[in-house]
mmCIF file of C-alpha atoms in Angstrom:
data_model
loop_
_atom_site.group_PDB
_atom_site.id
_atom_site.type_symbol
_atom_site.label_atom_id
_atom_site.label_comp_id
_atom_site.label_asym_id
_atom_site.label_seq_id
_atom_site.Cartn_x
_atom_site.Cartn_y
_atom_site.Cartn_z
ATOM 1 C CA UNK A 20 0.000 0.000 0.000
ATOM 2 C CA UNK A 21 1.279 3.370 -1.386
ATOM 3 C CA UNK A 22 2.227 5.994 1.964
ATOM 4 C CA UNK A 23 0.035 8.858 1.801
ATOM 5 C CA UNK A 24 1.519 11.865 2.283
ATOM 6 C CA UNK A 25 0.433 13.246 5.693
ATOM 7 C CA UNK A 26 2.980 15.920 6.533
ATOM 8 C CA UNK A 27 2.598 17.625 3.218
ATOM 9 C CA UNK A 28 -1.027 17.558 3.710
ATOM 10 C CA UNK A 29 -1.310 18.762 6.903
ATOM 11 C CA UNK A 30 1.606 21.115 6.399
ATOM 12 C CA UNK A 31 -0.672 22.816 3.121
ATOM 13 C CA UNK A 32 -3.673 23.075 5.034
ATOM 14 C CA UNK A 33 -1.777 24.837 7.868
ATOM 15 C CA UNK A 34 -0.261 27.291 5.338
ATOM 16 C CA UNK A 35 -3.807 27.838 3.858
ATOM 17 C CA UNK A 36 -5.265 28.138 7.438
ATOM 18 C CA UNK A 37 -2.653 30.739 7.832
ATOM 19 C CA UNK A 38 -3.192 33.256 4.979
ATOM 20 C CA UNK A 39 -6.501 33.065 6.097
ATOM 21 C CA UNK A 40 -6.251 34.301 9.484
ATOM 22 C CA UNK A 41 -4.102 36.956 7.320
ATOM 23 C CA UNK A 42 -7.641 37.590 5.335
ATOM 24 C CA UNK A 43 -9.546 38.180 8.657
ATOM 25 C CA UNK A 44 -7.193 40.476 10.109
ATOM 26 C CA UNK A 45 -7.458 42.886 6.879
ATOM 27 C CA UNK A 46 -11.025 42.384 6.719
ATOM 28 C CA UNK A 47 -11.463 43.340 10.105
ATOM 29 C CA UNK A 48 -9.026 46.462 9.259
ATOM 30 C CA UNK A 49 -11.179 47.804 6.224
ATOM 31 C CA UNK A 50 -14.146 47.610 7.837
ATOM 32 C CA UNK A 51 -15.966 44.048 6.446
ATOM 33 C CA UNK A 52 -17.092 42.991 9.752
ATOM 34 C CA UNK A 53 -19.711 40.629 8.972
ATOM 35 C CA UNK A 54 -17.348 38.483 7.112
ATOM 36 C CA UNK A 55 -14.387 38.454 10.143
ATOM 37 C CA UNK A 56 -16.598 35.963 11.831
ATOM 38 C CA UNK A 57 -16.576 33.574 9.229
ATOM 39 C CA UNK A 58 -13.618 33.835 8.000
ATOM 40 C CA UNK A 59 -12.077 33.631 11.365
ATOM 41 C CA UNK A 60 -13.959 30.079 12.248
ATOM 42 C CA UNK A 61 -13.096 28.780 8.731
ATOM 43 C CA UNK A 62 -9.156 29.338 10.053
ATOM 44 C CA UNK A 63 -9.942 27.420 13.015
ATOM 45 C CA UNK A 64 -11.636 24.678 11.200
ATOM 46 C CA UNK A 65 -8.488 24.282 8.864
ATOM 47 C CA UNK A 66 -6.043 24.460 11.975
ATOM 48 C CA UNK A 67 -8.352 21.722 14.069
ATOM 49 C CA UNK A 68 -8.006 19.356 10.549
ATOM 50 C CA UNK A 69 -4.147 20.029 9.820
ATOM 51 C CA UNK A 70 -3.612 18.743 13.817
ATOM 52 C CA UNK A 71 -6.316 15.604 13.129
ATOM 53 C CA UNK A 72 -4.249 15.029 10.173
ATOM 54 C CA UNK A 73 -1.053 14.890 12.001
ATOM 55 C CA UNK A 74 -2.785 13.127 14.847
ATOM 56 C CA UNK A 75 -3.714 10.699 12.385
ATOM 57 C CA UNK A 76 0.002 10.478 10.992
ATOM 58 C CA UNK A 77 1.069 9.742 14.132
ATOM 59 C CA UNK A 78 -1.227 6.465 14.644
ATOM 60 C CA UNK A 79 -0.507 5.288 11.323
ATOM 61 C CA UNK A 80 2.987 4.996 11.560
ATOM 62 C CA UNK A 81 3.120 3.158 15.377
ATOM 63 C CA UNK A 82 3.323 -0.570 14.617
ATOM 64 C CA UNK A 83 0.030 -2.919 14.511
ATOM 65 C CA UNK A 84 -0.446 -5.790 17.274
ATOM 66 C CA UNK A 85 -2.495 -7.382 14.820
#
């Protein structure tokens, strides 16, 4: 079975995540409050997955008592 690539996944969602959060703070700046919200839960959704996603890294690669 092929190794799917975890750390590159998680490591683009985290960079996406991050120019995000860079989205809210402008939007808060010029003014588009009623989008900040969103936005800003969006970036936390994206940072929650890219930690699952590492989480889930982590699992895979401990050894199997099966």
């Amino acid at each position: 079975m092929p190794k799917i690539p975890f750390g590159s996944l998680s490591a683009a969602i985290a960079m996406l995540a991050t120019a995000l959060g860079f989205l809210t703070v402008q939007l808060r700046a010029n003014g588009y409050e009623q989008y900040v919200e969103s936005a800003a839960s969006a970036t936390v959704v994206m940072y929650v997955t890219a930690a699952l996603i590492v989480v889930t890294w982590v699992l895979a690669r401990r050894p199997h008592s099966d």
